[in-house]
mmCIF file of N, CA and C in Angstrom:
data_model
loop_
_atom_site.group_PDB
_atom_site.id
_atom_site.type_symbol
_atom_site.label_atom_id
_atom_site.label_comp_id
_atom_site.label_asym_id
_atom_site.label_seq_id
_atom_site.Cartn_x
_atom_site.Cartn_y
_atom_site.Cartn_z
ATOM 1 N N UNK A 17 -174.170 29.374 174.739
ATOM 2 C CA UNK A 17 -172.930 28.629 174.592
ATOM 3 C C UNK A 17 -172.886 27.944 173.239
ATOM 4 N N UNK A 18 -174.171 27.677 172.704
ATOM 5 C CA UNK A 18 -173.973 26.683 171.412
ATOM 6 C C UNK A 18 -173.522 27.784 170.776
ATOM 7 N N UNK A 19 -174.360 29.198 170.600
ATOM 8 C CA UNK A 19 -174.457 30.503 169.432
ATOM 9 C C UNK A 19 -172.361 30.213 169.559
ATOM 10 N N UNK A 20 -171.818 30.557 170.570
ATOM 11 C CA UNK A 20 -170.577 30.623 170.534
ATOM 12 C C UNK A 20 -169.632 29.674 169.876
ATOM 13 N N UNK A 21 -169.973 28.352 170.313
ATOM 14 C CA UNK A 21 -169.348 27.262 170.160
ATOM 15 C C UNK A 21 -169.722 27.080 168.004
ATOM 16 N N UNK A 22 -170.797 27.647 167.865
ATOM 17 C CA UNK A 22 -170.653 27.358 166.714
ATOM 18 C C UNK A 22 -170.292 28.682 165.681
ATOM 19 N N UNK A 23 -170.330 29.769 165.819
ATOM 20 C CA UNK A 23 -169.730 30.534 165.561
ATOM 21 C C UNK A 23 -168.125 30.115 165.690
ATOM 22 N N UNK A 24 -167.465 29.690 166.591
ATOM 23 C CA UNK A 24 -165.918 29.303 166.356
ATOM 24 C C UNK A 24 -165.728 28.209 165.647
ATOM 25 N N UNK A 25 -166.562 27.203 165.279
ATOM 26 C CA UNK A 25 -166.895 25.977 164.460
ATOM 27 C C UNK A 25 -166.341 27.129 162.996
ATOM 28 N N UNK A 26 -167.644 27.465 162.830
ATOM 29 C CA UNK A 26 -167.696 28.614 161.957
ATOM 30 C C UNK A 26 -166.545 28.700 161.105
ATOM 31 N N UNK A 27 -165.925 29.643 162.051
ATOM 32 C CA UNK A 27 -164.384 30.314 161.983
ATOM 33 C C UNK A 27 -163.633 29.187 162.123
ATOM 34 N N UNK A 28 -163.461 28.488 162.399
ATOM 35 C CA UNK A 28 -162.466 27.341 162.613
ATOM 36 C C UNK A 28 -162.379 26.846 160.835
ATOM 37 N N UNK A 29 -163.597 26.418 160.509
ATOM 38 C CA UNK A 29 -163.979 25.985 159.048
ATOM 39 C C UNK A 29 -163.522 26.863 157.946
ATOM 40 N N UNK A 30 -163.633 28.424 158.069
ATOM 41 C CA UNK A 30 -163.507 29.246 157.067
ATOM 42 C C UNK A 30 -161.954 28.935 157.550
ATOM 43 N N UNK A 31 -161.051 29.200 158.581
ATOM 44 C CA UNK A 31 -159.720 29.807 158.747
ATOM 45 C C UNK A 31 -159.147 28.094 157.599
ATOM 46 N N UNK A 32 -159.726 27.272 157.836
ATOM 47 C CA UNK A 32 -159.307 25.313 156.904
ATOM 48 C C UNK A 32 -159.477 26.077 155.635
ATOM 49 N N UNK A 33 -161.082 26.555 155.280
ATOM 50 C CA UNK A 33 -160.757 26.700 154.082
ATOM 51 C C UNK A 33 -159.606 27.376 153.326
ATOM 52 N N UNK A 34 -159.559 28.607 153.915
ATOM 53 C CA UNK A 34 -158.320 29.648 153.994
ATOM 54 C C UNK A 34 -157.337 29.007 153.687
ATOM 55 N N UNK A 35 -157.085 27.931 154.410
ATOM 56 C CA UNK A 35 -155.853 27.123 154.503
ATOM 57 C C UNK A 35 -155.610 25.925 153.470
ATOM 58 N N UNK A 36 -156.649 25.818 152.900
ATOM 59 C CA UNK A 36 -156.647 24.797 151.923
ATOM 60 C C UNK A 36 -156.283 25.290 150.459
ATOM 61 N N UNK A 37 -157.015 26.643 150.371
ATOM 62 C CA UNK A 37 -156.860 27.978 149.360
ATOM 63 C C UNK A 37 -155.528 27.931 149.423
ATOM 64 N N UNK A 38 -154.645 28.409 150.462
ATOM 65 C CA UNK A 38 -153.559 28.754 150.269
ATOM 66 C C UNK A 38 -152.470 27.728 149.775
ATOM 67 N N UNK A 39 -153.185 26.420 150.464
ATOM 68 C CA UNK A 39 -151.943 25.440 150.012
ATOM 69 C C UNK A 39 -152.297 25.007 148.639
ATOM 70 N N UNK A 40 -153.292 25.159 148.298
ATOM 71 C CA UNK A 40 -153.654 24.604 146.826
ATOM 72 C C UNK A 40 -153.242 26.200 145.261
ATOM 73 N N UNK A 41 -153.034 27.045 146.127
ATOM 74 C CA UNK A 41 -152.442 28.431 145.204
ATOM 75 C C UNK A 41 -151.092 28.126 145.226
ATOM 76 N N UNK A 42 -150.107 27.340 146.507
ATOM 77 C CA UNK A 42 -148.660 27.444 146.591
ATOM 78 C C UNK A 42 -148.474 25.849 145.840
ATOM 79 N N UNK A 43 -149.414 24.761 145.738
ATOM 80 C CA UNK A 43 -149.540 23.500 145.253
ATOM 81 C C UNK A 43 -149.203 24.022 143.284
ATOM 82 N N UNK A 44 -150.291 24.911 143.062
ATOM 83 C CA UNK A 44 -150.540 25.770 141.669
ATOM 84 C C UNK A 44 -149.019 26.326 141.526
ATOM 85 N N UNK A 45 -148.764 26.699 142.145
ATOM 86 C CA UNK A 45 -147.281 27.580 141.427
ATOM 87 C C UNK A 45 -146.067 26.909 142.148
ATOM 88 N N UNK A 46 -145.811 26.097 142.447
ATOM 89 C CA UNK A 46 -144.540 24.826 143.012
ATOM 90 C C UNK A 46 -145.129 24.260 141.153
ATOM 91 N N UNK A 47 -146.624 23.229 140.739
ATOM 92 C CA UNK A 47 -146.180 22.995 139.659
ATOM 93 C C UNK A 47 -145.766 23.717 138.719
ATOM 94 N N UNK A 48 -146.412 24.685 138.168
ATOM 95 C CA UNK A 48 -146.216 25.964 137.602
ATOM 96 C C UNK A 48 -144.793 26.096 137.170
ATOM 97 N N UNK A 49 -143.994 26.377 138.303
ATOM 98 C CA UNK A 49 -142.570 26.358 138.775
ATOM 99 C C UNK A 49 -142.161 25.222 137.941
ATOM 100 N N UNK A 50 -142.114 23.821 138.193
ATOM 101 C CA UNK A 50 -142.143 22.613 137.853
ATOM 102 C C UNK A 50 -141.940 22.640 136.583
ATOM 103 N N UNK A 51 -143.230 22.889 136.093
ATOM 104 C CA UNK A 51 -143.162 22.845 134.435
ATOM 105 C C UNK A 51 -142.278 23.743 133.349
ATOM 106 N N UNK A 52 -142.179 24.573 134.498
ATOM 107 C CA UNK A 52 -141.154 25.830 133.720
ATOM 108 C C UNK A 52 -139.954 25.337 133.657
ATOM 109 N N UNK A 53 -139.409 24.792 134.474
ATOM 110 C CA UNK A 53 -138.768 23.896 135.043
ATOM 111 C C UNK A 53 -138.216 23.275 133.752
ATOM 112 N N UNK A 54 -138.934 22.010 133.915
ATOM 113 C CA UNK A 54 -138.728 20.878 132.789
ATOM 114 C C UNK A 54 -139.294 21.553 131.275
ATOM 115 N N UNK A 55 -139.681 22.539 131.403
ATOM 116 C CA UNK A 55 -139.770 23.163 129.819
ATOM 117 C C UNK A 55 -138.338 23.806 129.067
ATOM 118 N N UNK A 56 -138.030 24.467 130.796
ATOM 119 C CA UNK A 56 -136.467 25.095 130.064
ATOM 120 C C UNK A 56 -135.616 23.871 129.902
ATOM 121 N N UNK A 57 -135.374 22.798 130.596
ATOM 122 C CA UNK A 57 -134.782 22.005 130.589
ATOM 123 C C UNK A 57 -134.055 21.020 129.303
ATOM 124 N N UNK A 58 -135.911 20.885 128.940
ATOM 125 C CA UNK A 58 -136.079 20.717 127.502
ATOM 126 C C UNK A 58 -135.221 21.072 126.753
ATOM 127 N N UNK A 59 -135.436 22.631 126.405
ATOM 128 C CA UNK A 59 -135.120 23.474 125.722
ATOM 129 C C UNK A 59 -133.769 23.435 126.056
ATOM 130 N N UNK A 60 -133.233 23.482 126.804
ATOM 131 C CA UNK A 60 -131.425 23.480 126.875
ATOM 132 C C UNK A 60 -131.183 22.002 126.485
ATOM 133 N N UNK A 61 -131.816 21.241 126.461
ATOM 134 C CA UNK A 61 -130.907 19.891 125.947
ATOM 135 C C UNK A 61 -131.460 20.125 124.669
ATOM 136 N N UNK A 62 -132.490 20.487 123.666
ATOM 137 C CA UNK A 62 -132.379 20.973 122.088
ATOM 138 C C UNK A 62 -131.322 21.637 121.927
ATOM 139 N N UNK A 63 -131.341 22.994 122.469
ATOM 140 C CA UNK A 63 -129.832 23.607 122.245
ATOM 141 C C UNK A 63 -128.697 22.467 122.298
ATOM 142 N N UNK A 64 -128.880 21.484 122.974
ATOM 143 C CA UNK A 64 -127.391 20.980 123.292
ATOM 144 C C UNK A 64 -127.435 19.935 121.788
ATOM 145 N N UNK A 65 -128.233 19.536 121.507
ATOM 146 C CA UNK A 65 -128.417 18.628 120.800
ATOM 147 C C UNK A 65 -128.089 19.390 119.051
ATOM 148 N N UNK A 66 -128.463 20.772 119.189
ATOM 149 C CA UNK A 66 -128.139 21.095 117.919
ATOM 150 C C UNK A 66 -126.505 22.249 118.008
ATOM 151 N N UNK A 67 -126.211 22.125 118.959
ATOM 152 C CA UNK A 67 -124.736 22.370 119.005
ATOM 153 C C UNK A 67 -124.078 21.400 118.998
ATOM 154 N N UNK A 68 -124.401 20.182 119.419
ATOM 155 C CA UNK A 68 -123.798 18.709 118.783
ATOM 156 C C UNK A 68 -123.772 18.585 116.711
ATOM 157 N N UNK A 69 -125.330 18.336 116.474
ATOM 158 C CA UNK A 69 -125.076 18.354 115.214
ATOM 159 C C UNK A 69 -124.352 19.701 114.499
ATOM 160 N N UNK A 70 -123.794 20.889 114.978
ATOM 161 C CA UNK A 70 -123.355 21.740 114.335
ATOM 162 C C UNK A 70 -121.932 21.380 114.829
ATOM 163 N N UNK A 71 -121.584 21.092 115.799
ATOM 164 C CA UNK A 71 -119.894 20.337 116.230
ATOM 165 C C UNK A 71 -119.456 19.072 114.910
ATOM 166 N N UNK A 72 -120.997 18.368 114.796
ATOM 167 C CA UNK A 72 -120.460 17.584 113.926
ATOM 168 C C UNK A 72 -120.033 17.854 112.564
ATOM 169 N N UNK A 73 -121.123 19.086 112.137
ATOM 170 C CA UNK A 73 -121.024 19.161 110.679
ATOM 171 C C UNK A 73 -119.861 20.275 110.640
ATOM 172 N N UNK A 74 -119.405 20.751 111.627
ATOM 173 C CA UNK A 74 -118.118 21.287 111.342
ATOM 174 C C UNK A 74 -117.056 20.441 111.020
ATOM 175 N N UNK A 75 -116.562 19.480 112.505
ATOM 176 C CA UNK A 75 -115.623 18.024 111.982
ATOM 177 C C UNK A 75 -115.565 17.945 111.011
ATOM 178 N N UNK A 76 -116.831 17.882 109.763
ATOM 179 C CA UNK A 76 -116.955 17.005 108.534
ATOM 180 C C UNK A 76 -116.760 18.130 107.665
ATOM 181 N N UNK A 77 -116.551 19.149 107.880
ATOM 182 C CA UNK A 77 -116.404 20.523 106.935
ATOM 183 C C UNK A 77 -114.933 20.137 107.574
ATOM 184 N N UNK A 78 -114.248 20.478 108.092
ATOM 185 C CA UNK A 78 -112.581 20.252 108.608
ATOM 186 C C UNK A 78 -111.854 19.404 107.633
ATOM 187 N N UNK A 79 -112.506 18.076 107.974
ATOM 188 C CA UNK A 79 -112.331 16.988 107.456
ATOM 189 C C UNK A 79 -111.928 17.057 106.158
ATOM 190 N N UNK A 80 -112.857 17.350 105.352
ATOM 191 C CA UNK A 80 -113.110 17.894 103.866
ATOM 192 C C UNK A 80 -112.572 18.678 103.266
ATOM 193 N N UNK A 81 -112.118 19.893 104.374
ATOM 194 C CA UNK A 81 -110.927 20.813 104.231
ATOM 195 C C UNK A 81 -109.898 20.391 103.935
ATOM 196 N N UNK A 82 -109.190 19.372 104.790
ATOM 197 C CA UNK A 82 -108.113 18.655 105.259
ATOM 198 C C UNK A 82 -107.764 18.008 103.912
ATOM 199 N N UNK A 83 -108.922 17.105 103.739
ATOM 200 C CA UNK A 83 -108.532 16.164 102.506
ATOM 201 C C UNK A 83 -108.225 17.601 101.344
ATOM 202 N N UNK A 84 -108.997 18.218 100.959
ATOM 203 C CA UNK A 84 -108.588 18.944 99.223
ATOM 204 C C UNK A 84 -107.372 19.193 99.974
ATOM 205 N N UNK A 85 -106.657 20.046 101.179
ATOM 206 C CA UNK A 85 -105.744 20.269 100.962
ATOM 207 C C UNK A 85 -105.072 19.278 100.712
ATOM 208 N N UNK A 86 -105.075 18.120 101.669
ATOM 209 C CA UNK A 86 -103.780 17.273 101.502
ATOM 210 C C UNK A 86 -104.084 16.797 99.922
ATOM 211 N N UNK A 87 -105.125 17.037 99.389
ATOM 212 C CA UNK A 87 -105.132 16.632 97.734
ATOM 213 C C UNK A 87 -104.481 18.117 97.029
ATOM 214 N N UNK A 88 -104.358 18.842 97.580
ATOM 215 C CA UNK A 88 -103.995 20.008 96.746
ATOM 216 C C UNK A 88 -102.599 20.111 96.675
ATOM 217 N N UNK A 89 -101.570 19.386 98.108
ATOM 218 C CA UNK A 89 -100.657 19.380 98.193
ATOM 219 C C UNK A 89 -99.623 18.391 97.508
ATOM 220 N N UNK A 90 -100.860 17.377 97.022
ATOM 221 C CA UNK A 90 -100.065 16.411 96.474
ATOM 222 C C UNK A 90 -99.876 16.630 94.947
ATOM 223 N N UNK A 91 -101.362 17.210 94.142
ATOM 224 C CA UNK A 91 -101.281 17.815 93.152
ATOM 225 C C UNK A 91 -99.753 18.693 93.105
ATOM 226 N N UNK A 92 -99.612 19.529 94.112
ATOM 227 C CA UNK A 92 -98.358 20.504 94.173
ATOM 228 C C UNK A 92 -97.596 19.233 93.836
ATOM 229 N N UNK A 93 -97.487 18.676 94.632
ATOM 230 C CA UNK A 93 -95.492 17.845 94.539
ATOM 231 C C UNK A 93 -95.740 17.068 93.132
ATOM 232 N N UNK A 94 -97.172 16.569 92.683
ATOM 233 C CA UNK A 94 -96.579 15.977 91.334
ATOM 234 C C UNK A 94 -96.944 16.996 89.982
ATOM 235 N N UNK A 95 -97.336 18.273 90.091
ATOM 236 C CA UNK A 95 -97.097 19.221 89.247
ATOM 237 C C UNK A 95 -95.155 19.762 89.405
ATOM 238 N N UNK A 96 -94.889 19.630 90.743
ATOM 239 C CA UNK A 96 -93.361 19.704 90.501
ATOM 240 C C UNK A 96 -92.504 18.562 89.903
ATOM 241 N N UNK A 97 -92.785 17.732 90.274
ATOM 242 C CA UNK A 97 -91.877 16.875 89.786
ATOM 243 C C UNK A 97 -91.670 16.624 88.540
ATOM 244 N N UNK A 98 -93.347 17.169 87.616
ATOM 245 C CA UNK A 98 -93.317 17.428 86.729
ATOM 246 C C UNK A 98 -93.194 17.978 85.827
ATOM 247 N N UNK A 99 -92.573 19.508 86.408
ATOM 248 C CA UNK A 99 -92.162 20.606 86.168
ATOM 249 C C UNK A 99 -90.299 19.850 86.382
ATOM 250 N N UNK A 100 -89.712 19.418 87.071
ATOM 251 C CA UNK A 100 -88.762 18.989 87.145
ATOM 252 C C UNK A 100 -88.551 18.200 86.472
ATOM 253 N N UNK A 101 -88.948 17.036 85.088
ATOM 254 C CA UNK A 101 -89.096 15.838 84.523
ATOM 255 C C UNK A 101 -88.818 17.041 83.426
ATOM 256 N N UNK A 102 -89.996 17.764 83.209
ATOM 257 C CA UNK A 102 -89.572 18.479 81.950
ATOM 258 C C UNK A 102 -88.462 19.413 81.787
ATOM 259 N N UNK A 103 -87.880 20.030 82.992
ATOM 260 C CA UNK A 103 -87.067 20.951 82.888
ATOM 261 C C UNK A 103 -85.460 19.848 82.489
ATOM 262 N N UNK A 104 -85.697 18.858 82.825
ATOM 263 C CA UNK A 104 -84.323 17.428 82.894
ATOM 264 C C UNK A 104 -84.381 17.580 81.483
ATOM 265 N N UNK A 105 -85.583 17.145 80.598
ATOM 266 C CA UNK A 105 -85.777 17.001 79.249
ATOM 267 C C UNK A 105 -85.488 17.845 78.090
ATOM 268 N N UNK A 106 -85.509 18.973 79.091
ATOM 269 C CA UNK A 106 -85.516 20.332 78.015
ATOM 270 C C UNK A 106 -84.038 20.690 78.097
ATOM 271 N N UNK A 107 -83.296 19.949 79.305
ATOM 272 C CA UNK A 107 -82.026 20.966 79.265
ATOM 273 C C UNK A 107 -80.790 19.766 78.545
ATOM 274 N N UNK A 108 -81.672 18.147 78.608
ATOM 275 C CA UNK A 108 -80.956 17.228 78.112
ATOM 276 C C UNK A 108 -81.473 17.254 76.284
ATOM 277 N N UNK A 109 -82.301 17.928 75.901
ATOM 278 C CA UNK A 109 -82.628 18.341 74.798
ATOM 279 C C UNK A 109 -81.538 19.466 74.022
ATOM 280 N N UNK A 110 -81.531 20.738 75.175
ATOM 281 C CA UNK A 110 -80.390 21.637 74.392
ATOM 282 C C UNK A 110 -79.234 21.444 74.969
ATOM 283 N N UNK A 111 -79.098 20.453 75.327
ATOM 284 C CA UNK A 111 -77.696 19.903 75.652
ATOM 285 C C UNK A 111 -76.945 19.170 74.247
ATOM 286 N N UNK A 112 -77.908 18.273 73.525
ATOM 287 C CA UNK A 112 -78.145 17.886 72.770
ATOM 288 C C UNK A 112 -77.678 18.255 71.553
ATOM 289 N N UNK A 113 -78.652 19.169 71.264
ATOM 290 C CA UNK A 113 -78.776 20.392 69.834
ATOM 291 C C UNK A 113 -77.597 21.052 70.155
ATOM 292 N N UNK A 114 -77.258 21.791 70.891
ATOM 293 C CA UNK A 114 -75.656 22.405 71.135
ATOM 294 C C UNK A 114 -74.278 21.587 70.535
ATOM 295 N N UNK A 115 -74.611 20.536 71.528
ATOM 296 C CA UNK A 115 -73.534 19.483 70.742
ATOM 297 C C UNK A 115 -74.041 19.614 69.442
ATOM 298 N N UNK A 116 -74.712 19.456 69.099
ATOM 299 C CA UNK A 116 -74.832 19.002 67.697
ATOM 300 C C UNK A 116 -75.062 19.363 66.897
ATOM 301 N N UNK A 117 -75.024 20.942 66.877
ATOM 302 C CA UNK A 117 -74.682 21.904 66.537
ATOM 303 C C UNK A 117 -73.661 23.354 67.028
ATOM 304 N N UNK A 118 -72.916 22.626 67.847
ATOM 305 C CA UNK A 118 -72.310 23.737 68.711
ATOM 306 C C UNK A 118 -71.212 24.377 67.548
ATOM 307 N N UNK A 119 -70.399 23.730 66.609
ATOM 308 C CA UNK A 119 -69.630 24.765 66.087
ATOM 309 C C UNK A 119 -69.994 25.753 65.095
ATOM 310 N N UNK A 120 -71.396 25.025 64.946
ATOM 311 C CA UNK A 120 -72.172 25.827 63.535
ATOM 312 C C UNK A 120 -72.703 26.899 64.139
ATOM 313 N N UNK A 121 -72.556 27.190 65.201
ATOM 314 C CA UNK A 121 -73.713 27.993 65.846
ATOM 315 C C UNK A 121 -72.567 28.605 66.837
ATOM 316 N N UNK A 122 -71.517 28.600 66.633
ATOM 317 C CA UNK A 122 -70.408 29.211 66.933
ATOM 318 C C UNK A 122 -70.179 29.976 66.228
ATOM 319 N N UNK A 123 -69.360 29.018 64.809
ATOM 320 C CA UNK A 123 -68.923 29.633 63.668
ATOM 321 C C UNK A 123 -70.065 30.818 63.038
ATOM 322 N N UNK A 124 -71.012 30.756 62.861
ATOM 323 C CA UNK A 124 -72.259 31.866 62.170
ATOM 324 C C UNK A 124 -72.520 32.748 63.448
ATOM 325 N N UNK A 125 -71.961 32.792 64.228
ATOM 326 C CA UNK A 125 -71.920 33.699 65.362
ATOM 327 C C UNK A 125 -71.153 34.459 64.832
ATOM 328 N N UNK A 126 -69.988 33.454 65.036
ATOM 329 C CA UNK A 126 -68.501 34.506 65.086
ATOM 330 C C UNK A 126 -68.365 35.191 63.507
ATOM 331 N N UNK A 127 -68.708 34.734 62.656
ATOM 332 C CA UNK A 127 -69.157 35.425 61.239
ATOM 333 C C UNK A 127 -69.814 36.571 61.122
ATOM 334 N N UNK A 128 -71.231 36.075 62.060
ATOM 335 C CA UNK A 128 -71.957 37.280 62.011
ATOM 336 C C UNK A 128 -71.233 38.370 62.563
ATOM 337 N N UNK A 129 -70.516 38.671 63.510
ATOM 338 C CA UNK A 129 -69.871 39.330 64.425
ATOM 339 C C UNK A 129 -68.289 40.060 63.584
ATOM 340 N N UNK A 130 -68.002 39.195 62.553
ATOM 341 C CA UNK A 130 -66.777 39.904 61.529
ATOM 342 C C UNK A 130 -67.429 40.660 60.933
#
């Protein structure tokens, strides 16, 4: 009865160990799991973090855009106006010279033309 009783002792002990094996292999890969886990995790909030700074440094490329144009546009309106200042000048100029020479520049017309 002992040979028996301890023979199932035995087996009772190996089937624990068995059982300790197994929970300490599924203990091993739950962390395993875990760490993979919080590694990708990681790794997606870097990604997030450098699609932030690339959101930003676009804004500031936009931004920068924005301004030359609105500087380019303003250049435009005072290259016109200044194109318009001179065209006033030039036509109040041979407005001018015409008068003030208009019959001479008639008359040697109409001469040239006899």
């Amino acid at each position: 009865a002992t040979g028996g009783r301890s023979s199932r002792v035995h087996a009772d002990g190996a089937q624990l160990n068995t059982g300790i094996a197994e929970l300490t292999d599924v203990g091993l890969m739950h962390r395993g799991s875990r760490e993979a886990i919080v590694g990708r995790m990681r790794e997606l909030c870097g990604v997030q973090q450098d699609q932030n700074k690339f959101a930003t440094s676009l804004d500031e490329e936009i931004l920068q855009l924005e301004q030359a144009l609105f500087a380019a546009h303003g250049r435009g309106q005072l290259n016109k106006a200044k194109a318009a200042a001179q065209a006033a000048q030039l036509k109040s100029l041979e407005s001018h010279l015409t008068k003030g020479h208009g019959g001479k520049a008639a008359g040697g017309g109409g001469g040239g033309a006899a």
